[in-house]
PDB file of C-alpha atoms in Angstrom:
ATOM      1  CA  UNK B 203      19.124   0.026   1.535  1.00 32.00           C
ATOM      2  CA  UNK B 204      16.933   1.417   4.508  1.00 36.00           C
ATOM      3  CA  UNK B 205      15.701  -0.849   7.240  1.00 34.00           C
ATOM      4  CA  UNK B 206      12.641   1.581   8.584  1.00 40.00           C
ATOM      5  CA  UNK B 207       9.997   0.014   6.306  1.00 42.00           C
ATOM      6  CA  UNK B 208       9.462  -3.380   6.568  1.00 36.00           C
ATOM      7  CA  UNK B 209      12.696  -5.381   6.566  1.00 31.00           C
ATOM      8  CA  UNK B 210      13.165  -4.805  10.295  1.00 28.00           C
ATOM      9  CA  UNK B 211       9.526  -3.617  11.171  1.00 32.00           C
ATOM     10  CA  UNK B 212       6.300  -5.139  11.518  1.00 33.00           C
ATOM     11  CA  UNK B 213       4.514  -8.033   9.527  1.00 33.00           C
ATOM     12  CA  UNK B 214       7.018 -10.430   9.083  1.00 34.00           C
ATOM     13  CA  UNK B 215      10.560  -9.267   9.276  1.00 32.00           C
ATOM     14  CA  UNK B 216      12.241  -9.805   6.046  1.00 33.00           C
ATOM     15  CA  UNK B 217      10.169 -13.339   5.397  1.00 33.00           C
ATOM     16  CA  UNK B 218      10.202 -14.649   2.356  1.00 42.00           C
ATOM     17  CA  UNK B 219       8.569 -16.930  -0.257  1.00 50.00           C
ATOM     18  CA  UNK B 220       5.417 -18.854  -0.182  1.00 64.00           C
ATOM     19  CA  UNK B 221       4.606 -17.931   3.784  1.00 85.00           C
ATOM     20  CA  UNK B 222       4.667 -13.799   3.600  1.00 92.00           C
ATOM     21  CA  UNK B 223       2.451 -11.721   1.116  1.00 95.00           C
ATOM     22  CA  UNK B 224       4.567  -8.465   0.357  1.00 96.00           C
ATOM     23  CA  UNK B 225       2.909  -5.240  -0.341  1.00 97.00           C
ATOM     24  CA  UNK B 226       4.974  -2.147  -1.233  1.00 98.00           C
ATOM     25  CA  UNK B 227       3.836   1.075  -1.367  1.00 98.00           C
ATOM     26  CA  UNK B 228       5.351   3.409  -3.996  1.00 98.00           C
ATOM     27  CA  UNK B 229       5.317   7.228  -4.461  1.00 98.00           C
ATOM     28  CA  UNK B 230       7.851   9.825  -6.022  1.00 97.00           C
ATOM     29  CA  UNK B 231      10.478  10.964  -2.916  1.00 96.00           C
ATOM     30  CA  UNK B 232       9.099   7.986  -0.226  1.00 97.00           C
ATOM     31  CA  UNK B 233       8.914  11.008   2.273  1.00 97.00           C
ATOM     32  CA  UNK B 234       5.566  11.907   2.002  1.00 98.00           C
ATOM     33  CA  UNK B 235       2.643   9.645   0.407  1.00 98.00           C
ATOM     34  CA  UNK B 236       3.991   6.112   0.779  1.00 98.00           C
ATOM     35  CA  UNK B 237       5.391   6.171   4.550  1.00 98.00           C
ATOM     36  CA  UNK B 238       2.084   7.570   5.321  1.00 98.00           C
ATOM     37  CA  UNK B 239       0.437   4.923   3.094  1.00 98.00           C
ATOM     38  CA  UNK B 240       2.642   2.274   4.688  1.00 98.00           C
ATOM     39  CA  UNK B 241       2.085   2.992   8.435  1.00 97.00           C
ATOM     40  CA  UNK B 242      -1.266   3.641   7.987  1.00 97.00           C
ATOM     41  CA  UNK B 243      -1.279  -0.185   6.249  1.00 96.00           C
ATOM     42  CA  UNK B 244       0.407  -1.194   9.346  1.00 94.00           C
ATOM     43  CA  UNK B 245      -1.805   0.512  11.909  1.00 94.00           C
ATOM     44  CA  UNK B 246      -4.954  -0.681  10.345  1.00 94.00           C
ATOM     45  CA  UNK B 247      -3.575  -4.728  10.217  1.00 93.00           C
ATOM     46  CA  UNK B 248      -3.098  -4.346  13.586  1.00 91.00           C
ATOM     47  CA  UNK B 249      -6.095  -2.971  14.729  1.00 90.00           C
ATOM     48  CA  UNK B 250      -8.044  -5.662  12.993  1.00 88.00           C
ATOM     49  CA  UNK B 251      -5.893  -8.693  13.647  1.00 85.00           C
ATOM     50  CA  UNK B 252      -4.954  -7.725  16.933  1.00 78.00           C
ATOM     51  CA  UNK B 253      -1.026  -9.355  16.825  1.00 66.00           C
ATOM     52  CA  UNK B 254       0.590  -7.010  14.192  1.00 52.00           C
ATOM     53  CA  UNK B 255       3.480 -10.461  13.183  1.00 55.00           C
ATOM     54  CA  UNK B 256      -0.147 -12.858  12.456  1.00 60.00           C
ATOM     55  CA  UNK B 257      -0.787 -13.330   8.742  1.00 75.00           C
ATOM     56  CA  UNK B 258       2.244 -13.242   6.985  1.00 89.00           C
ATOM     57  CA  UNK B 259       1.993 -10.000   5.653  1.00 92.00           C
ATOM     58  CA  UNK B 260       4.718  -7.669   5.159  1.00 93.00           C
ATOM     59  CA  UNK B 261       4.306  -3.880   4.282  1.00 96.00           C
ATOM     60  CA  UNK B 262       7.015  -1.836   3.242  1.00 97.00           C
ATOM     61  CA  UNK B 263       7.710   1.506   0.711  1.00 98.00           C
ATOM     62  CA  UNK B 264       9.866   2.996  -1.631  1.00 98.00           C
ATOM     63  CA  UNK B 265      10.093   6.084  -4.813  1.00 97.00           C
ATOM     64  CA  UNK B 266      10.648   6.181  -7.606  1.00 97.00           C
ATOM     65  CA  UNK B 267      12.888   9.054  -6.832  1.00 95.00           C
ATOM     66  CA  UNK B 268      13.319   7.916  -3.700  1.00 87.00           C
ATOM     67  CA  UNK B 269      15.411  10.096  -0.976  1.00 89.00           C
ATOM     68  CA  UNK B 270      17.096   7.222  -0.024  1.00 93.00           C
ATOM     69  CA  UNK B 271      17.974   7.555   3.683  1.00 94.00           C
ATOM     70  CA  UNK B 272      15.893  10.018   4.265  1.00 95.00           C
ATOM     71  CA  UNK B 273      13.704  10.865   7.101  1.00 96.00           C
ATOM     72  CA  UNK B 274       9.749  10.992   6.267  1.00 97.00           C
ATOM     73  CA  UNK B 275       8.667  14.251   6.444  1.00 97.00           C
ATOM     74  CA  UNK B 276       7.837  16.064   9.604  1.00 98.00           C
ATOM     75  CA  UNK B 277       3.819  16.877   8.591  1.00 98.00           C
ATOM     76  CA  UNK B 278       3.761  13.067   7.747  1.00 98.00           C
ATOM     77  CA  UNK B 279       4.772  12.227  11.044  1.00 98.00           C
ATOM     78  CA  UNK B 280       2.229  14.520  12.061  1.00 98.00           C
ATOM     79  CA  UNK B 281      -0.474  12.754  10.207  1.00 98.00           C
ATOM     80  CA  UNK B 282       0.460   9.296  11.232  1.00 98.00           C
ATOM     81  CA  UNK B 283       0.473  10.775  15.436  1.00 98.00           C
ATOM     82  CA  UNK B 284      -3.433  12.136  14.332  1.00 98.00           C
ATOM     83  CA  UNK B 285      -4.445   8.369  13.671  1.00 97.00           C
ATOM     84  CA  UNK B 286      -2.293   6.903  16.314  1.00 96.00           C
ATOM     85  CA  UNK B 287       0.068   4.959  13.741  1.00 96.00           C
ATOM     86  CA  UNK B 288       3.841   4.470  14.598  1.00 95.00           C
ATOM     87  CA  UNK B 289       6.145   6.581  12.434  1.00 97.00           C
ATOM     88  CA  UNK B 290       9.361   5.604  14.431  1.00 96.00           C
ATOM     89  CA  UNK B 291      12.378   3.968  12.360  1.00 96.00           C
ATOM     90  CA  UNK B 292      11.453   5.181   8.877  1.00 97.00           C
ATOM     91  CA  UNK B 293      14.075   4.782   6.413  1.00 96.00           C
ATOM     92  CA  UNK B 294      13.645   6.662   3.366  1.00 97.00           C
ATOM     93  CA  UNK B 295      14.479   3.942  -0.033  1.00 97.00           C
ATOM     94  CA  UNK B 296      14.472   4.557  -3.822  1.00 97.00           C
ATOM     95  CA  UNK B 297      12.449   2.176  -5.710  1.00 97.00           C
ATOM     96  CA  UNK B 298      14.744  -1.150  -7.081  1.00 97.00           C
ATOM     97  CA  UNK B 299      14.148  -3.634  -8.994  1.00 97.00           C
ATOM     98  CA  UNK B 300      14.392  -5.976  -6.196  1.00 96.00           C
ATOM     99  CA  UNK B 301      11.702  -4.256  -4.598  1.00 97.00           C
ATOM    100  CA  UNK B 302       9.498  -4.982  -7.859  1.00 97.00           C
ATOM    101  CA  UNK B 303      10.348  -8.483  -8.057  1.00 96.00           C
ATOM    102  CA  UNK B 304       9.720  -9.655  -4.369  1.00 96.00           C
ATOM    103  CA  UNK B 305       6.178  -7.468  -4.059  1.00 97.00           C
ATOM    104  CA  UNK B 306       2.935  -9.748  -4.430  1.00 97.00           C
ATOM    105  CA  UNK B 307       0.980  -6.253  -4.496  1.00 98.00           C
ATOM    106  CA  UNK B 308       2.300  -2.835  -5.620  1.00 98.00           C
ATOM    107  CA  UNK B 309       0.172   0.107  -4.930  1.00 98.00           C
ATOM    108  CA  UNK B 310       0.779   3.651  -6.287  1.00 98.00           C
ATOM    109  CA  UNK B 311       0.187   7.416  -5.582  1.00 98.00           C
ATOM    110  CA  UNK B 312      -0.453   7.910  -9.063  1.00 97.00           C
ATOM    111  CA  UNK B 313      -0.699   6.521 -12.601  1.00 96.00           C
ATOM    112  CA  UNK B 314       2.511   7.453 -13.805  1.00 97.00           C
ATOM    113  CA  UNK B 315       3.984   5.961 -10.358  1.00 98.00           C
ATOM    114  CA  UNK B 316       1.949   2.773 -12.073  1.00 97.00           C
ATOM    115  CA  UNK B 317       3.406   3.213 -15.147  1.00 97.00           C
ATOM    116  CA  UNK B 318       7.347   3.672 -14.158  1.00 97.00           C
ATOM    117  CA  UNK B 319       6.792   0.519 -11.672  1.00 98.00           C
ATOM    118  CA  UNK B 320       5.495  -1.774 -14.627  1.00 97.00           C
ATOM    119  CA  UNK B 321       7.734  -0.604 -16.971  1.00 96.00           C
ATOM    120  CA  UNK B 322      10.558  -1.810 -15.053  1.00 95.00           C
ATOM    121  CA  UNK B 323       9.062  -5.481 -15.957  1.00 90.00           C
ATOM    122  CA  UNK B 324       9.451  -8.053 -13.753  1.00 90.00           C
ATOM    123  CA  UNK B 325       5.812  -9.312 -14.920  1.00 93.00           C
ATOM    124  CA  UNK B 326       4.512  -6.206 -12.183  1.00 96.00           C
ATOM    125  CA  UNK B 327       1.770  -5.681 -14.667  1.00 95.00           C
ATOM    126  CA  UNK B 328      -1.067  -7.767 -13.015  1.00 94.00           C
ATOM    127  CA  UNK B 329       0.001  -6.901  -9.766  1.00 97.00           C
ATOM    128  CA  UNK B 330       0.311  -3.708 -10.053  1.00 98.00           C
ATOM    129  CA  UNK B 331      -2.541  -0.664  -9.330  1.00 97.00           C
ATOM    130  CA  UNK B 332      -2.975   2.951  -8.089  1.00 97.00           C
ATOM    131  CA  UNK B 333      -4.443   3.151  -4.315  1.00 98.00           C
ATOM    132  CA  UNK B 334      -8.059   4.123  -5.421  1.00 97.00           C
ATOM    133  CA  UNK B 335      -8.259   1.826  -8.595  1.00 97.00           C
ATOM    134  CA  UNK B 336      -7.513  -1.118  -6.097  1.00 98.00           C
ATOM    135  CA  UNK B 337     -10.077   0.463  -3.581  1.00 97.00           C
ATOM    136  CA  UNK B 338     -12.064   0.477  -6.283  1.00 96.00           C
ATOM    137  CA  UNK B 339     -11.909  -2.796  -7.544  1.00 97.00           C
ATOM    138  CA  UNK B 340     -11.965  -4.276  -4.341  1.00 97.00           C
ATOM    139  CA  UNK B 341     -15.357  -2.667  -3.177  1.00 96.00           C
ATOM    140  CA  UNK B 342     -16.582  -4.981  -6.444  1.00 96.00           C
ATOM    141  CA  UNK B 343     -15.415  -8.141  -4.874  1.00 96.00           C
ATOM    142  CA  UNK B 344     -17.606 -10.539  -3.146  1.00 94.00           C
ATOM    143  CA  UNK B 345     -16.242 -11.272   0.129  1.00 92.00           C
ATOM    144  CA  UNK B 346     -17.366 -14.746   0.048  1.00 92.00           C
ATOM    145  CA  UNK B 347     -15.668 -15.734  -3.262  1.00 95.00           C
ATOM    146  CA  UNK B 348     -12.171 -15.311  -1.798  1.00 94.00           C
ATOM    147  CA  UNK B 349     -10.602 -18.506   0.138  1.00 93.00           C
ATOM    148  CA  UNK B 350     -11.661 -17.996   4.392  1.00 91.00           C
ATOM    149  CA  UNK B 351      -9.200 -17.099   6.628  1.00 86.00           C
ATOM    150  CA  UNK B 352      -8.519 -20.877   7.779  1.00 86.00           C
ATOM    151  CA  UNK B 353      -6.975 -21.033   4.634  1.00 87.00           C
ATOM    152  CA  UNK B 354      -4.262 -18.390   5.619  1.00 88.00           C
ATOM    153  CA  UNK B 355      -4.231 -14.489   5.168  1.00 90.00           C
ATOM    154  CA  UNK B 356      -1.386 -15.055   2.358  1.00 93.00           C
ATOM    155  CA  UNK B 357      -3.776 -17.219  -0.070  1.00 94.00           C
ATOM    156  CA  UNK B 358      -6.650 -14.524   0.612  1.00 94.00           C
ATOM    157  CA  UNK B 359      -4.034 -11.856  -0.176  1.00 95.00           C
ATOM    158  CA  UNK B 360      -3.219 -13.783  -3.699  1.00 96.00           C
ATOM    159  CA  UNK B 361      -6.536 -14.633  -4.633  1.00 97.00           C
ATOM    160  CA  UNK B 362      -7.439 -10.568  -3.877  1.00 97.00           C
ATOM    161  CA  UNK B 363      -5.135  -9.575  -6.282  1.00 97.00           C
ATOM    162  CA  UNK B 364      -6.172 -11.983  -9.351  1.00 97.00           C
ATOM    163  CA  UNK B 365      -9.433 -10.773  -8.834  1.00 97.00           C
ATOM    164  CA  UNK B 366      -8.833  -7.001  -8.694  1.00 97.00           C
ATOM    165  CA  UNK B 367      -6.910  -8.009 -12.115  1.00 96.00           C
ATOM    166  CA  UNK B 368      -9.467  -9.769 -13.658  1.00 95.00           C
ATOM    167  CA  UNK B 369     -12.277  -7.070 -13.262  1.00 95.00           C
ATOM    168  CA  UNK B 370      -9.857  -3.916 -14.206  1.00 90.00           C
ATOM    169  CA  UNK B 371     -10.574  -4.060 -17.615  1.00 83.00           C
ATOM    170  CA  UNK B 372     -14.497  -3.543 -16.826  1.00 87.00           C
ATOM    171  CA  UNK B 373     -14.439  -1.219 -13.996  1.00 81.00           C
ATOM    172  CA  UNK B 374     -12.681   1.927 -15.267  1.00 84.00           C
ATOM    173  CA  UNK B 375     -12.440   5.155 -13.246  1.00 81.00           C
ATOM    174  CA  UNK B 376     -15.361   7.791 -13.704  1.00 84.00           C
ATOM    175  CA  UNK B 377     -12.378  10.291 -13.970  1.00 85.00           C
ATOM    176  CA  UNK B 378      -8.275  10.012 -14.892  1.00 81.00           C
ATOM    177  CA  UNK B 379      -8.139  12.191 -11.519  1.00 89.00           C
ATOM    178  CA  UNK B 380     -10.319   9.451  -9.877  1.00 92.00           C
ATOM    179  CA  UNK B 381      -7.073   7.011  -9.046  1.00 93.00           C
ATOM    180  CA  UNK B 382      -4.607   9.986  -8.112  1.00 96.00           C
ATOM    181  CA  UNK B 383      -3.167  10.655  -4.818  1.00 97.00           C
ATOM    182  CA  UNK B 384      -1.578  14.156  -4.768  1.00 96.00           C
ATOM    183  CA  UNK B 385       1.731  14.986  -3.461  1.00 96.00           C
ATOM    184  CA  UNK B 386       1.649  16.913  -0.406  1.00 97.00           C
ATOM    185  CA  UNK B 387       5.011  17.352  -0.545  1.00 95.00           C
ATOM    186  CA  UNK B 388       6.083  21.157   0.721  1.00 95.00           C
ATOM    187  CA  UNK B 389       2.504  22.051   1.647  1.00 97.00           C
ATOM    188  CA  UNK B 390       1.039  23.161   5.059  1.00 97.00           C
ATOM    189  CA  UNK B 391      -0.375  20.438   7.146  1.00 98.00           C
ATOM    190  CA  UNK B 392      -3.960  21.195   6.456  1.00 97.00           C
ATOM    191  CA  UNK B 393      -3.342  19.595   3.200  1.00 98.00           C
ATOM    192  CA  UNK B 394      -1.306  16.731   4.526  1.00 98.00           C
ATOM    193  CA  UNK B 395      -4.095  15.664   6.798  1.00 98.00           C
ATOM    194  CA  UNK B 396      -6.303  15.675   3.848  1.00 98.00           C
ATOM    195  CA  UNK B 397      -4.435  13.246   1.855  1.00 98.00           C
ATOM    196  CA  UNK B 398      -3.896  11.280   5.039  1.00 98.00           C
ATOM    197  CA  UNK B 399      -7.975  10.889   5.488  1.00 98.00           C
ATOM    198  CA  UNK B 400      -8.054  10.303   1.402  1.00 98.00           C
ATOM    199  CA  UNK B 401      -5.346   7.757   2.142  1.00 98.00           C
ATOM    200  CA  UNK B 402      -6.878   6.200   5.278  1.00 98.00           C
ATOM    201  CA  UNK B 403     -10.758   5.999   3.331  1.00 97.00           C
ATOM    202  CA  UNK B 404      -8.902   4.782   0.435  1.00 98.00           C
ATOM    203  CA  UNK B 405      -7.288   1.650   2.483  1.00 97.00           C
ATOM    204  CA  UNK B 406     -10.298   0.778   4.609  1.00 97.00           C
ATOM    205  CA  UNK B 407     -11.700  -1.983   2.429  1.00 97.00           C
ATOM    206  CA  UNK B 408      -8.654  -2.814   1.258  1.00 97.00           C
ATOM    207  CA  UNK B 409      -7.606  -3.791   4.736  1.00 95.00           C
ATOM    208  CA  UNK B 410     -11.474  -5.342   5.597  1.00 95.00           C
ATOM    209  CA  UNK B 411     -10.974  -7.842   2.740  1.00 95.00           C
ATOM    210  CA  UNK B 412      -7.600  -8.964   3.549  1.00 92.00           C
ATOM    211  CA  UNK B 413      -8.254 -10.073   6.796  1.00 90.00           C
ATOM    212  CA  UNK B 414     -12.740 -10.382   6.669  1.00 87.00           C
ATOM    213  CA  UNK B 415     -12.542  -7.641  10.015  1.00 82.00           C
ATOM    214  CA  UNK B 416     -14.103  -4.216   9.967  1.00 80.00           C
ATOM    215  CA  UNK B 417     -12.103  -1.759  12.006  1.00 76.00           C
ATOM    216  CA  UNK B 418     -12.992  -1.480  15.172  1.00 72.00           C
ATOM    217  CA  UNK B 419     -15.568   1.375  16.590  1.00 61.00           C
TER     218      UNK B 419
END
C-alpha cells in the first residue's frame, strides 16, 4: 500500500480510533481528481487551523481503479503549485476495503464512484457522498447546531456527517450532473485548473464547518 496520502503525511499520521476523524477521497485512477482533492483538503486545514497535526483529522485517497504506486499526474501537480498546496510524496493506492472500513467520511468524484464505494458494504452508506452533494448539504447546516470546537474537531466532524445524512433525502440535486466531478484525466491543463477551482469552491464550506474558520483573505 502507498504511504504518500495520509499514513505518513499530514493530519495525524496513521492515528486511529476514537481520537482521528478519517476522510478519504475517492476517484477512478487516484492520479488525477482525488490527490488534487486530498491536498487541496490538506492545504485548506492548514490555512485555517494554522498547525496542520491539530484536530485529529486525517486526509488521505484512493480509486477505485486505482494506479497503485503511481505518481499523481504532472497537470495535477501543476494545479496543486497554482494554490500553493504540497504535492510532494504522493503515492498512488487502489481503493480496499480497509480503506472503506476505517473512513468516518468518504467523498467521491462521481455517483458511480458513490455507488462502487457503498456497494462494497462496510455500512459506508451514511457516510458516504459525492463532493458537491456534501457541499451541498453542508451549506444547509446551521453552524451553531453542531458541538463548538472545545468539544474537539473529531466530534464536530461526526456530528457533520449525521447531519449531511439526515437532510439528503430532502435536498436533492437540481441536476444528476449537479454532484459530478469530471475526470481530467489526459486533458490539457486549462481543463485541469478548472476542475481544481470546481474542486477548491466545492471544499470551501466543507472545510469552514469543520473547523468554524473562514479562509483567510
Amino acid at each position: 500500500m502507498g504511504t504518500g496520502t495520509g499514513y505518513a503525511g499530514a493530519y495525524g499520521d496513521g492515528a486511529s480510533g476514537d481520537s482521528s476523524f478519517r476522510i478519504l477521497h475517492v476517484s477512478t485512477g487516484n492520479v488525477c481528481r482525488s490527490p488534487i482533492t486530498e491536498r487541496l483538503t490538506r492545504h485548506a486545514l492548514a490555512d485555517r487551523l494554522g498547525d496542520p497535526l491539530w484536530g485529529g483529522l486525517i486526509v488521505e485517497s484512493a480509486g477505485t481503479w486505482g494506479h497503485e504506486g503511481a505518481p499523481m499526474e504532472a497537470n495535477a501537480e501543476a494545479v496543486l503549485a497554482d494554490f500553493g498546496a504540497d504535492a510532494s510524496g504522493f503515492v498512488g493506492r487502489e481503493l480496499l476495503d480497509e480503506h472503506v472500513i476505517r473512513a468516518d467520511l468518504v467523498l467521491t468524484a462521481t455517483r458511480d464512484h458513490r455507488a462502487q464505494v457503498i456497494s462494497m458494504g462496510h455500512s459506508a452508506g451514511l457516510r458516504t457522498f459525492t463532493l458537491k452533494e456534501f457541499t451541498r448539504l453542508v451549506r444547509a447546516i446551521d453552524p451553531t447546531t453542531l458541538p463548538p470546537l472545545d468539544d474537539g474537531m473529531v466530534e464536530r466532524a461526526r456530528a457533520l456527517v449525521r447531519a449531511a445524512a439526515a437532510l439528503r433525502g430532502w435536498l436533492l440535486a437540481p441536476t444528476a450532473e449537479a454532484d459530478e466531478v469530471y475526470d481530467p484525466y489526459g486533458a490539457p491543463l486549462p481543463f485541469f485548473r478548472s476542475v481544481g477551482d470546481e474542486i477548491n469552491q466545492a471544499l470551501d464550506p466543507v472545510v469552514t464547518a469543520l473547523t468554524g474558520a473562514p479562509a483567510r483573505a
